[in-house]
Backbone as XML, in Angstrom:
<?xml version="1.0"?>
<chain id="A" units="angstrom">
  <residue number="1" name="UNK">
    <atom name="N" x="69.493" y="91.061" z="133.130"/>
    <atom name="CA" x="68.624" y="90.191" z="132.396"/>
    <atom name="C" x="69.463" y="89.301" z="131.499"/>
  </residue>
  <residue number="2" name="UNK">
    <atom name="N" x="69.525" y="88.470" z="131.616"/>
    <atom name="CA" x="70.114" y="86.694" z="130.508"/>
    <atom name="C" x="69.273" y="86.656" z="130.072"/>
  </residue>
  <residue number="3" name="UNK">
    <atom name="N" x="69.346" y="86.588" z="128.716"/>
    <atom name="CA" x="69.152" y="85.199" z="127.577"/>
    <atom name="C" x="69.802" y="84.523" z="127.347"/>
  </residue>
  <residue number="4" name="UNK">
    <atom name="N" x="69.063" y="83.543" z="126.976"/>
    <atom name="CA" x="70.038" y="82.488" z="126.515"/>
    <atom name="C" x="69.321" y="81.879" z="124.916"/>
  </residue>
  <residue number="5" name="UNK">
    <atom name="N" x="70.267" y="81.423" z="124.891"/>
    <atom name="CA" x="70.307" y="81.116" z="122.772"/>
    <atom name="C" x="68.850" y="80.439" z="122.437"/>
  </residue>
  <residue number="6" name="UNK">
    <atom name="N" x="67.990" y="79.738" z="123.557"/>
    <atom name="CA" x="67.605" y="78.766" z="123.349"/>
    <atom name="C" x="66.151" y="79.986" z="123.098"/>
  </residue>
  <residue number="7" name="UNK">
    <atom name="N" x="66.225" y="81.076" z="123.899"/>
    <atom name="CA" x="64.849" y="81.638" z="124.459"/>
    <atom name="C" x="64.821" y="82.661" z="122.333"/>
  </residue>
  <residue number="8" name="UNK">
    <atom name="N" x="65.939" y="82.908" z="122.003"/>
    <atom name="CA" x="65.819" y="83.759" z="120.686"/>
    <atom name="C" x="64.467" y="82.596" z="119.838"/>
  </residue>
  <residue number="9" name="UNK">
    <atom name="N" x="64.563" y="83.920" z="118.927"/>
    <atom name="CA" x="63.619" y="83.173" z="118.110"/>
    <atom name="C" x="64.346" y="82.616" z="116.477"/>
  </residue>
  <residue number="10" name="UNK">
    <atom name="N" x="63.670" y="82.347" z="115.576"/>
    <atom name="CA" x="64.537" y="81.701" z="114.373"/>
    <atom name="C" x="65.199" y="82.947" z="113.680"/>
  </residue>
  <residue number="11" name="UNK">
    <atom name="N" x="64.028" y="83.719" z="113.820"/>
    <atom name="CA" x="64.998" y="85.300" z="112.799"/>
    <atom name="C" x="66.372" y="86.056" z="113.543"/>
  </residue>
  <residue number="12" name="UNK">
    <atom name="N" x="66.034" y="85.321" z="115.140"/>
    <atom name="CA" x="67.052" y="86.511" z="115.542"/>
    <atom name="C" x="68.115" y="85.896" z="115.842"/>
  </residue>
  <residue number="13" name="UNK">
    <atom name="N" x="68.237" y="84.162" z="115.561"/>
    <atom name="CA" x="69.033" y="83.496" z="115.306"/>
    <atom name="C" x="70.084" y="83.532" z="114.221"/>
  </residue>
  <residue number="14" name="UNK">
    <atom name="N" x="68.857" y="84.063" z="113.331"/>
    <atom name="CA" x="69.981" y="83.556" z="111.862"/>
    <atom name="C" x="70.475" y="85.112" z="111.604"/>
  </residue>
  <residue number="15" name="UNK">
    <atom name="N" x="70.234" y="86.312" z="112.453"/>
    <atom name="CA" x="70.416" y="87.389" z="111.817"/>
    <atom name="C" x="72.250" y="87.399" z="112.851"/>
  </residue>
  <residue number="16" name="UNK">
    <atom name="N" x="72.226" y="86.596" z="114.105"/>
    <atom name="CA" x="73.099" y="86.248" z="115.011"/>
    <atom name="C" x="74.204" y="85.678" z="114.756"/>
  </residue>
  <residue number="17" name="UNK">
    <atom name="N" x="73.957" y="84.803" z="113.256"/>
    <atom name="CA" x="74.849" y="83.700" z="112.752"/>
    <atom name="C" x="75.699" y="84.731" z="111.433"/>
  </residue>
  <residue number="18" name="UNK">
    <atom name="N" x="74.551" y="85.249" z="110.860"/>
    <atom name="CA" x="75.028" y="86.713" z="109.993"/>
    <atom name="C" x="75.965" y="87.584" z="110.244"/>
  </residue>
  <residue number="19" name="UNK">
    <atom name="N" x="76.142" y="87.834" z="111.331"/>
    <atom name="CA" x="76.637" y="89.034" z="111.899"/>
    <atom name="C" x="77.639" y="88.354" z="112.302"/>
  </residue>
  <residue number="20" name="UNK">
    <atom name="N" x="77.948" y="87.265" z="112.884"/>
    <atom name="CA" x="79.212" y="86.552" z="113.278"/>
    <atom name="C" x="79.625" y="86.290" z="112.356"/>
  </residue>
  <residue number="21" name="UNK">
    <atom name="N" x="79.298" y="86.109" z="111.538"/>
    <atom name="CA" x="79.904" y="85.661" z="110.088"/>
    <atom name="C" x="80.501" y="87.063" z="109.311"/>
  </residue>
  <residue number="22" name="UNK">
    <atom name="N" x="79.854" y="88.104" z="109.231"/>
    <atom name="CA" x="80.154" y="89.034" z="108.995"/>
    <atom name="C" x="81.702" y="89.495" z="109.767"/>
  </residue>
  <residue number="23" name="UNK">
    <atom name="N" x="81.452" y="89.432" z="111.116"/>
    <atom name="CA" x="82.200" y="89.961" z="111.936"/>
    <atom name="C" x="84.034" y="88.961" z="111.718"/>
  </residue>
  <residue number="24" name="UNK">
    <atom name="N" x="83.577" y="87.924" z="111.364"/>
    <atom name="CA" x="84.772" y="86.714" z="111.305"/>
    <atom name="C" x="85.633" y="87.054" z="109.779"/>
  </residue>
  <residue number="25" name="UNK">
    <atom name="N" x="84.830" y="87.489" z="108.717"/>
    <atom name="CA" x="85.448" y="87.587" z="107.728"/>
    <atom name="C" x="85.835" y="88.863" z="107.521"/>
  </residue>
  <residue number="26" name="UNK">
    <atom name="N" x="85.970" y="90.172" z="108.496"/>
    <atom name="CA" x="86.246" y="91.208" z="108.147"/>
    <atom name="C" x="87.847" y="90.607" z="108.634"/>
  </residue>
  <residue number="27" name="UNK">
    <atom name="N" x="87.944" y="89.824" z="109.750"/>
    <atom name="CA" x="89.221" y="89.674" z="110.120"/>
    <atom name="C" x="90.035" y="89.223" z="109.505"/>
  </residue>
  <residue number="28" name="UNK">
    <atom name="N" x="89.128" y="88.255" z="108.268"/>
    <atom name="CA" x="89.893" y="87.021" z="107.460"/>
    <atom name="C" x="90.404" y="87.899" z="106.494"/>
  </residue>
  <residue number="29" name="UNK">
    <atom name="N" x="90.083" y="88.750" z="106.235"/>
    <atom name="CA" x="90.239" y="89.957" z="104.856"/>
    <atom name="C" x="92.166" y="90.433" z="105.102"/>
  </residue>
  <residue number="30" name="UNK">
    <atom name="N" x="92.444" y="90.649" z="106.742"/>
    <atom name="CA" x="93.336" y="91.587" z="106.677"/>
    <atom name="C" x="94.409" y="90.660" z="105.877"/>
  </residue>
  <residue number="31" name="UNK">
    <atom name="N" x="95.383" y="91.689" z="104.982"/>
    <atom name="CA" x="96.743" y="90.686" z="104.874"/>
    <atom name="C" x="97.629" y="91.359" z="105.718"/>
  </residue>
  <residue number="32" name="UNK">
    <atom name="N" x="98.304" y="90.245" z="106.127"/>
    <atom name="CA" x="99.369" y="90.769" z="107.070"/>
    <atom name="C" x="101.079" y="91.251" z="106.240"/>
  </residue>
  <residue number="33" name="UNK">
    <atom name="N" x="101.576" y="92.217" z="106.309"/>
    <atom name="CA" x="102.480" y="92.515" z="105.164"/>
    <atom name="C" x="103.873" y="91.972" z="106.365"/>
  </residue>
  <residue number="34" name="UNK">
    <atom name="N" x="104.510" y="91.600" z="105.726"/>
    <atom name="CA" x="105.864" y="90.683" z="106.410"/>
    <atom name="C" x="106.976" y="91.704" z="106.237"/>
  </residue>
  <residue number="35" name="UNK">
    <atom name="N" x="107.603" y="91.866" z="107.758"/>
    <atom name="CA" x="108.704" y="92.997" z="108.007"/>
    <atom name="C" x="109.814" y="92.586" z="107.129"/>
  </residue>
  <residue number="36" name="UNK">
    <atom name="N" x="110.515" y="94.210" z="106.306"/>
    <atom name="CA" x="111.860" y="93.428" z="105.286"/>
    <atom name="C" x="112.235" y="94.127" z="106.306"/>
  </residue>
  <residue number="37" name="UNK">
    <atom name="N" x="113.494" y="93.638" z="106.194"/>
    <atom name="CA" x="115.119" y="93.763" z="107.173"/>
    <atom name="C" x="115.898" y="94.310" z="106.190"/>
  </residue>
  <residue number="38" name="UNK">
    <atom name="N" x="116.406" y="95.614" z="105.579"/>
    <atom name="CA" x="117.121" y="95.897" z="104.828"/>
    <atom name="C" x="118.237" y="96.456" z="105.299"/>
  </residue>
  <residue number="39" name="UNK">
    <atom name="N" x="120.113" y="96.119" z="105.551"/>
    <atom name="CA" x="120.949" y="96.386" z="105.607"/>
    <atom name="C" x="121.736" y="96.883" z="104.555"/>
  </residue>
  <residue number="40" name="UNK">
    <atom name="N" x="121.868" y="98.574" z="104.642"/>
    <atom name="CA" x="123.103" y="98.889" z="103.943"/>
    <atom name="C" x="124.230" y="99.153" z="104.091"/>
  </residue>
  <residue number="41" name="UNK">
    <atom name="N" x="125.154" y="98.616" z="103.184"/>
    <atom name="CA" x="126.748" y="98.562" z="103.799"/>
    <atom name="C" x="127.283" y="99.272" z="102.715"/>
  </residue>
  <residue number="42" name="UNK">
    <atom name="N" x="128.365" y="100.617" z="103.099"/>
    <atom name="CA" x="129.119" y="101.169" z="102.559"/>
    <atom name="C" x="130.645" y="101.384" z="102.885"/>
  </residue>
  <residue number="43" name="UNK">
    <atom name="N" x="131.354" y="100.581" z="101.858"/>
    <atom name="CA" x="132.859" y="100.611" z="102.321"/>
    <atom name="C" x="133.926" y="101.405" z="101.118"/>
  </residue>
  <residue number="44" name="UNK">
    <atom name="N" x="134.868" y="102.105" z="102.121"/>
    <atom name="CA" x="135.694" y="102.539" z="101.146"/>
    <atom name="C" x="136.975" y="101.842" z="100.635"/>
  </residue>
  <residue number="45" name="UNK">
    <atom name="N" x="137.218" y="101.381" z="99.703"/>
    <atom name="CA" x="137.973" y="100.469" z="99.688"/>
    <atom name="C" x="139.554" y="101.074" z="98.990"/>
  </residue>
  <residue number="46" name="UNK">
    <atom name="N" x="139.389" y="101.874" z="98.895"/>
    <atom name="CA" x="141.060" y="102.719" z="98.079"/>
    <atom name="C" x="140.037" y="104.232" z="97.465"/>
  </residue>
  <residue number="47" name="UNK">
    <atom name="N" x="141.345" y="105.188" z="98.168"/>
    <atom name="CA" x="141.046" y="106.678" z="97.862"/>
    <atom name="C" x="142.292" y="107.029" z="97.624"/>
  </residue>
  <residue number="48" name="UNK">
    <atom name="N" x="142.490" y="108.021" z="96.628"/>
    <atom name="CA" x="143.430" y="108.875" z="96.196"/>
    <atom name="C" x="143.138" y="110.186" z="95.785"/>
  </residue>
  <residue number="49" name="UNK">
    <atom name="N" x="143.856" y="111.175" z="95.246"/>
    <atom name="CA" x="143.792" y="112.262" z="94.375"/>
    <atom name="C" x="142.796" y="111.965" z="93.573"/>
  </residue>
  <residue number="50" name="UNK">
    <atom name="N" x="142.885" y="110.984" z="92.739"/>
    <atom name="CA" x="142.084" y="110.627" z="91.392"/>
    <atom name="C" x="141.180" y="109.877" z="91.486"/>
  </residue>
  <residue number="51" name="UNK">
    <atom name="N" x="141.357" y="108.682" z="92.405"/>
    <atom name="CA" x="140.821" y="107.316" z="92.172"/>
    <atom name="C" x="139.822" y="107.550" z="93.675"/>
  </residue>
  <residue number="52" name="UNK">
    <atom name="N" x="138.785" y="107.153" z="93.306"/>
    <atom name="CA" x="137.681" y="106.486" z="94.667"/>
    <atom name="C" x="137.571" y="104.907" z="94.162"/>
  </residue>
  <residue number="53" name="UNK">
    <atom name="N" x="137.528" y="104.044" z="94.967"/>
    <atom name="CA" x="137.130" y="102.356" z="95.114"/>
    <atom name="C" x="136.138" y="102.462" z="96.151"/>
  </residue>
  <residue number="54" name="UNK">
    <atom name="N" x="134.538" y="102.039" z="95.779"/>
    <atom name="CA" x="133.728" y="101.549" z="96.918"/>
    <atom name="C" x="133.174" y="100.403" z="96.735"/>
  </residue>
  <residue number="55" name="UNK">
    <atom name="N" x="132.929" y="99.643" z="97.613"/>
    <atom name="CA" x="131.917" y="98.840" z="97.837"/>
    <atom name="C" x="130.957" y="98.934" z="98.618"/>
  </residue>
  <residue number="56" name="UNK">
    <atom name="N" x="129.425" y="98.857" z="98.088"/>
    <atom name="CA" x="128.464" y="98.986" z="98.738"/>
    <atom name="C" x="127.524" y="97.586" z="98.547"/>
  </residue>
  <residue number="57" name="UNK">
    <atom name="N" x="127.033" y="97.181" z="99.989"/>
    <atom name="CA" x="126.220" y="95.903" z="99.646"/>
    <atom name="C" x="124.801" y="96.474" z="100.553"/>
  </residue>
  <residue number="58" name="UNK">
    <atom name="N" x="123.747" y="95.529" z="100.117"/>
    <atom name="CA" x="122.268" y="95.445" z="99.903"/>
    <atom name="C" x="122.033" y="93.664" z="100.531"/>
  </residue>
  <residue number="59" name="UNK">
    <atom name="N" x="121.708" y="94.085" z="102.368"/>
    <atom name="CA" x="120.942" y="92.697" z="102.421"/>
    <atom name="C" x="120.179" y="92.791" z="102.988"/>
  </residue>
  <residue number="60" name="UNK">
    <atom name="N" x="118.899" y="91.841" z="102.395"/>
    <atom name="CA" x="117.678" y="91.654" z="102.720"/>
    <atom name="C" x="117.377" y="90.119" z="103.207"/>
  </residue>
  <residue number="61" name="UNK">
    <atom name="N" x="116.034" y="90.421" z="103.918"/>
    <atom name="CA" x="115.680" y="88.909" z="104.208"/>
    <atom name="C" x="114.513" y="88.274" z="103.143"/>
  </residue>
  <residue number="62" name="UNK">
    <atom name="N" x="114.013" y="89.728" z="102.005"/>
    <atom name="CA" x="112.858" y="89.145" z="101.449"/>
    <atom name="C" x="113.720" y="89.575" z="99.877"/>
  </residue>
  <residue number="63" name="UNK">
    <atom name="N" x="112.987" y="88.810" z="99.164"/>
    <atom name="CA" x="113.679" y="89.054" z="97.724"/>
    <atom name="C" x="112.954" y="90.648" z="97.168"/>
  </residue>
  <residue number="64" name="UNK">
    <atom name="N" x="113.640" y="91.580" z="97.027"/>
    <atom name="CA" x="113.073" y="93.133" z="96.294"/>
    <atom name="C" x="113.545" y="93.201" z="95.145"/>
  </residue>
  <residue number="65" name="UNK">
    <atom name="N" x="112.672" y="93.993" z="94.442"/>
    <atom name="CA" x="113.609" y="94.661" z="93.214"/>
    <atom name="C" x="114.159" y="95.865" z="92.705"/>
  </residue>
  <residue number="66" name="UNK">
    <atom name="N" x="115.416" y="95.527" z="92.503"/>
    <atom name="CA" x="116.323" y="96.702" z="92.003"/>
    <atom name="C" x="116.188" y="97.136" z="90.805"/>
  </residue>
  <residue number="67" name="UNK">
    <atom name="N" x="116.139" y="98.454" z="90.618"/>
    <atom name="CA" x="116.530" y="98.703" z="89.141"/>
    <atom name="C" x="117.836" y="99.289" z="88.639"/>
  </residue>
  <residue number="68" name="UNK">
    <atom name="N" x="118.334" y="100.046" z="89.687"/>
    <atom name="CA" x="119.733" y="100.699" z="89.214"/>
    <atom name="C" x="120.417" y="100.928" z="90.649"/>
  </residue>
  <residue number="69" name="UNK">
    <atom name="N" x="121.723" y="101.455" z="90.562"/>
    <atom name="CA" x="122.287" y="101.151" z="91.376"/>
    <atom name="C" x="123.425" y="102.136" z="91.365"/>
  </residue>
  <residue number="70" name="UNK">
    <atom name="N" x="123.984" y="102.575" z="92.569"/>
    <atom name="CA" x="125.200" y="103.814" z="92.520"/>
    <atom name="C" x="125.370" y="104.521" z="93.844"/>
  </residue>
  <residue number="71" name="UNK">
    <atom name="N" x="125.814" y="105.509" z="93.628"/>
    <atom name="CA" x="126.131" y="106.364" z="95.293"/>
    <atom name="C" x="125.919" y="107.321" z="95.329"/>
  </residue>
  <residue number="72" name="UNK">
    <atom name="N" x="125.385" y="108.032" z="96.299"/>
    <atom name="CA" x="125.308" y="109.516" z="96.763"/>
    <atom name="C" x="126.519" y="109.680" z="97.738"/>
  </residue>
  <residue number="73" name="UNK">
    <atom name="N" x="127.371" y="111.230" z="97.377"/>
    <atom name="CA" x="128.341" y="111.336" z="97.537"/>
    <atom name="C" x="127.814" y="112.718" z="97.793"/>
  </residue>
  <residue number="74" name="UNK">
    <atom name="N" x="128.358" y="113.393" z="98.986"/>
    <atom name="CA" x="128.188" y="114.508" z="99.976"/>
    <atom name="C" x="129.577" y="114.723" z="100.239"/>
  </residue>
  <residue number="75" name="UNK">
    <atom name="N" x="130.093" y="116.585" z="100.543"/>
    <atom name="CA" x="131.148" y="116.793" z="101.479"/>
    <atom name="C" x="130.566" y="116.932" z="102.800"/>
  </residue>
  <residue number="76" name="UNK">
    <atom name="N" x="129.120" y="117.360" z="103.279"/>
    <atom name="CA" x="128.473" y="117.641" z="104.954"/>
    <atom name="C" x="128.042" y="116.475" z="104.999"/>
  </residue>
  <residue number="77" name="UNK">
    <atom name="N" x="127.802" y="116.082" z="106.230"/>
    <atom name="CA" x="127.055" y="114.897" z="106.716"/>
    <atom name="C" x="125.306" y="115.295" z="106.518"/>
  </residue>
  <residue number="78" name="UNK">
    <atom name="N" x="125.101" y="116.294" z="106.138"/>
    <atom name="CA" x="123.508" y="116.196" z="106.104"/>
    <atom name="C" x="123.184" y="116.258" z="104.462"/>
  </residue>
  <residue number="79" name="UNK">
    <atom name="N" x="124.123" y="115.981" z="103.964"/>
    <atom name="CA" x="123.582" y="115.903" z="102.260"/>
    <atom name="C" x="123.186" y="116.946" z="101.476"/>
  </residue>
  <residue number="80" name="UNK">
    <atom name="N" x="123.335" y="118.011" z="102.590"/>
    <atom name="CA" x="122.469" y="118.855" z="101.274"/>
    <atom name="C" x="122.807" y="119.368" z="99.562"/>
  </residue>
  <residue number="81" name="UNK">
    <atom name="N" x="124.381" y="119.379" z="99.337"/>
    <atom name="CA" x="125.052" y="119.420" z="97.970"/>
    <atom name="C" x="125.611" y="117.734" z="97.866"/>
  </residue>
  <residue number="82" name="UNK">
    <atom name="N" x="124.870" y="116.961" z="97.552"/>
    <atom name="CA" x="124.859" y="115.523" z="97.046"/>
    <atom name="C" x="124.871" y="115.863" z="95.758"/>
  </residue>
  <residue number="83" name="UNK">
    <atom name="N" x="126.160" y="114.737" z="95.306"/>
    <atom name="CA" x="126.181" y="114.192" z="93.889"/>
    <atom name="C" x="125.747" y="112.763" z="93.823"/>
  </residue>
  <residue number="84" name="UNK">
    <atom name="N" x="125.216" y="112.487" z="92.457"/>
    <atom name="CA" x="124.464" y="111.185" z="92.539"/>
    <atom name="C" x="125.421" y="110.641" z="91.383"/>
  </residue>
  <residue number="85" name="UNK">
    <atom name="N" x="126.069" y="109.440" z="91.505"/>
    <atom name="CA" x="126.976" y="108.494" z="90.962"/>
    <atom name="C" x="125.985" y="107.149" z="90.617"/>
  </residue>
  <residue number="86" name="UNK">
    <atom name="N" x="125.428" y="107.164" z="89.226"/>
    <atom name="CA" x="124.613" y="105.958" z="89.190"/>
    <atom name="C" x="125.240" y="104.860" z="87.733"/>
  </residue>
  <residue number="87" name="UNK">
    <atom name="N" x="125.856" y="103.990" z="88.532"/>
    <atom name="CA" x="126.083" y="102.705" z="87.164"/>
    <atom name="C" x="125.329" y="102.045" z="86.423"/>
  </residue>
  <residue number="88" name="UNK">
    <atom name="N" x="124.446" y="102.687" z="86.048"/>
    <atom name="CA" x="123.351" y="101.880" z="85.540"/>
    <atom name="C" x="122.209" y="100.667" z="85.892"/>
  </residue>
  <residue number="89" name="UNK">
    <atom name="N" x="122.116" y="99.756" z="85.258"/>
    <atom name="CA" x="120.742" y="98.613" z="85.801"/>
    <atom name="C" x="121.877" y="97.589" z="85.936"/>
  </residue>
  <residue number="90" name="UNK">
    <atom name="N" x="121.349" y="96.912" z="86.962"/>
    <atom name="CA" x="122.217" y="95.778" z="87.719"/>
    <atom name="C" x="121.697" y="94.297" z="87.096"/>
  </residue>
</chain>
């Protein structure tokens, strides 16, 4: 069985236009959140007895914010006795 738009009546028109309307702005609602790309780089730059030198860099494609900044320092590769080395706010 077809209908067609012409055979509705005025209420079941406008309840038709409602509901599309309804249906259009649930979509308009979503925000779409934009992928960050965050690269971390950790280099050792001079080790001794005494002395550690690192450099570590932070790149992104979206601007974030930092509040502090430093290293986690492990003897196992799975971290579990981590020391936390933090220089303060950047």
């Amino acid at each position: 069985m077809k209908i067609s738009l012409c055979q509705l009546s005025f209420m079941q028109k406008i309840i038709l236009v409602i509901l599309f309307g309804f249906l259009v702005s649930l979509n308009a609602c979503r925000q779409v959140e934009p992928d960050t790309t965050v690269i971390i780089t950790e280099q050792i730059l001079y080790s001794s007895s005494e002395k550690l030198r690192m450099l570590g860099r932070l790149i992104t494609n979206q601007q974030i914010e930092l509040i502090d900044h430093g290293f986690y320092i492990s003897g196992d590769e799975i971290f579990h006795h981590q020391l936390l080395f933090l220089w303060g706010v950047k």
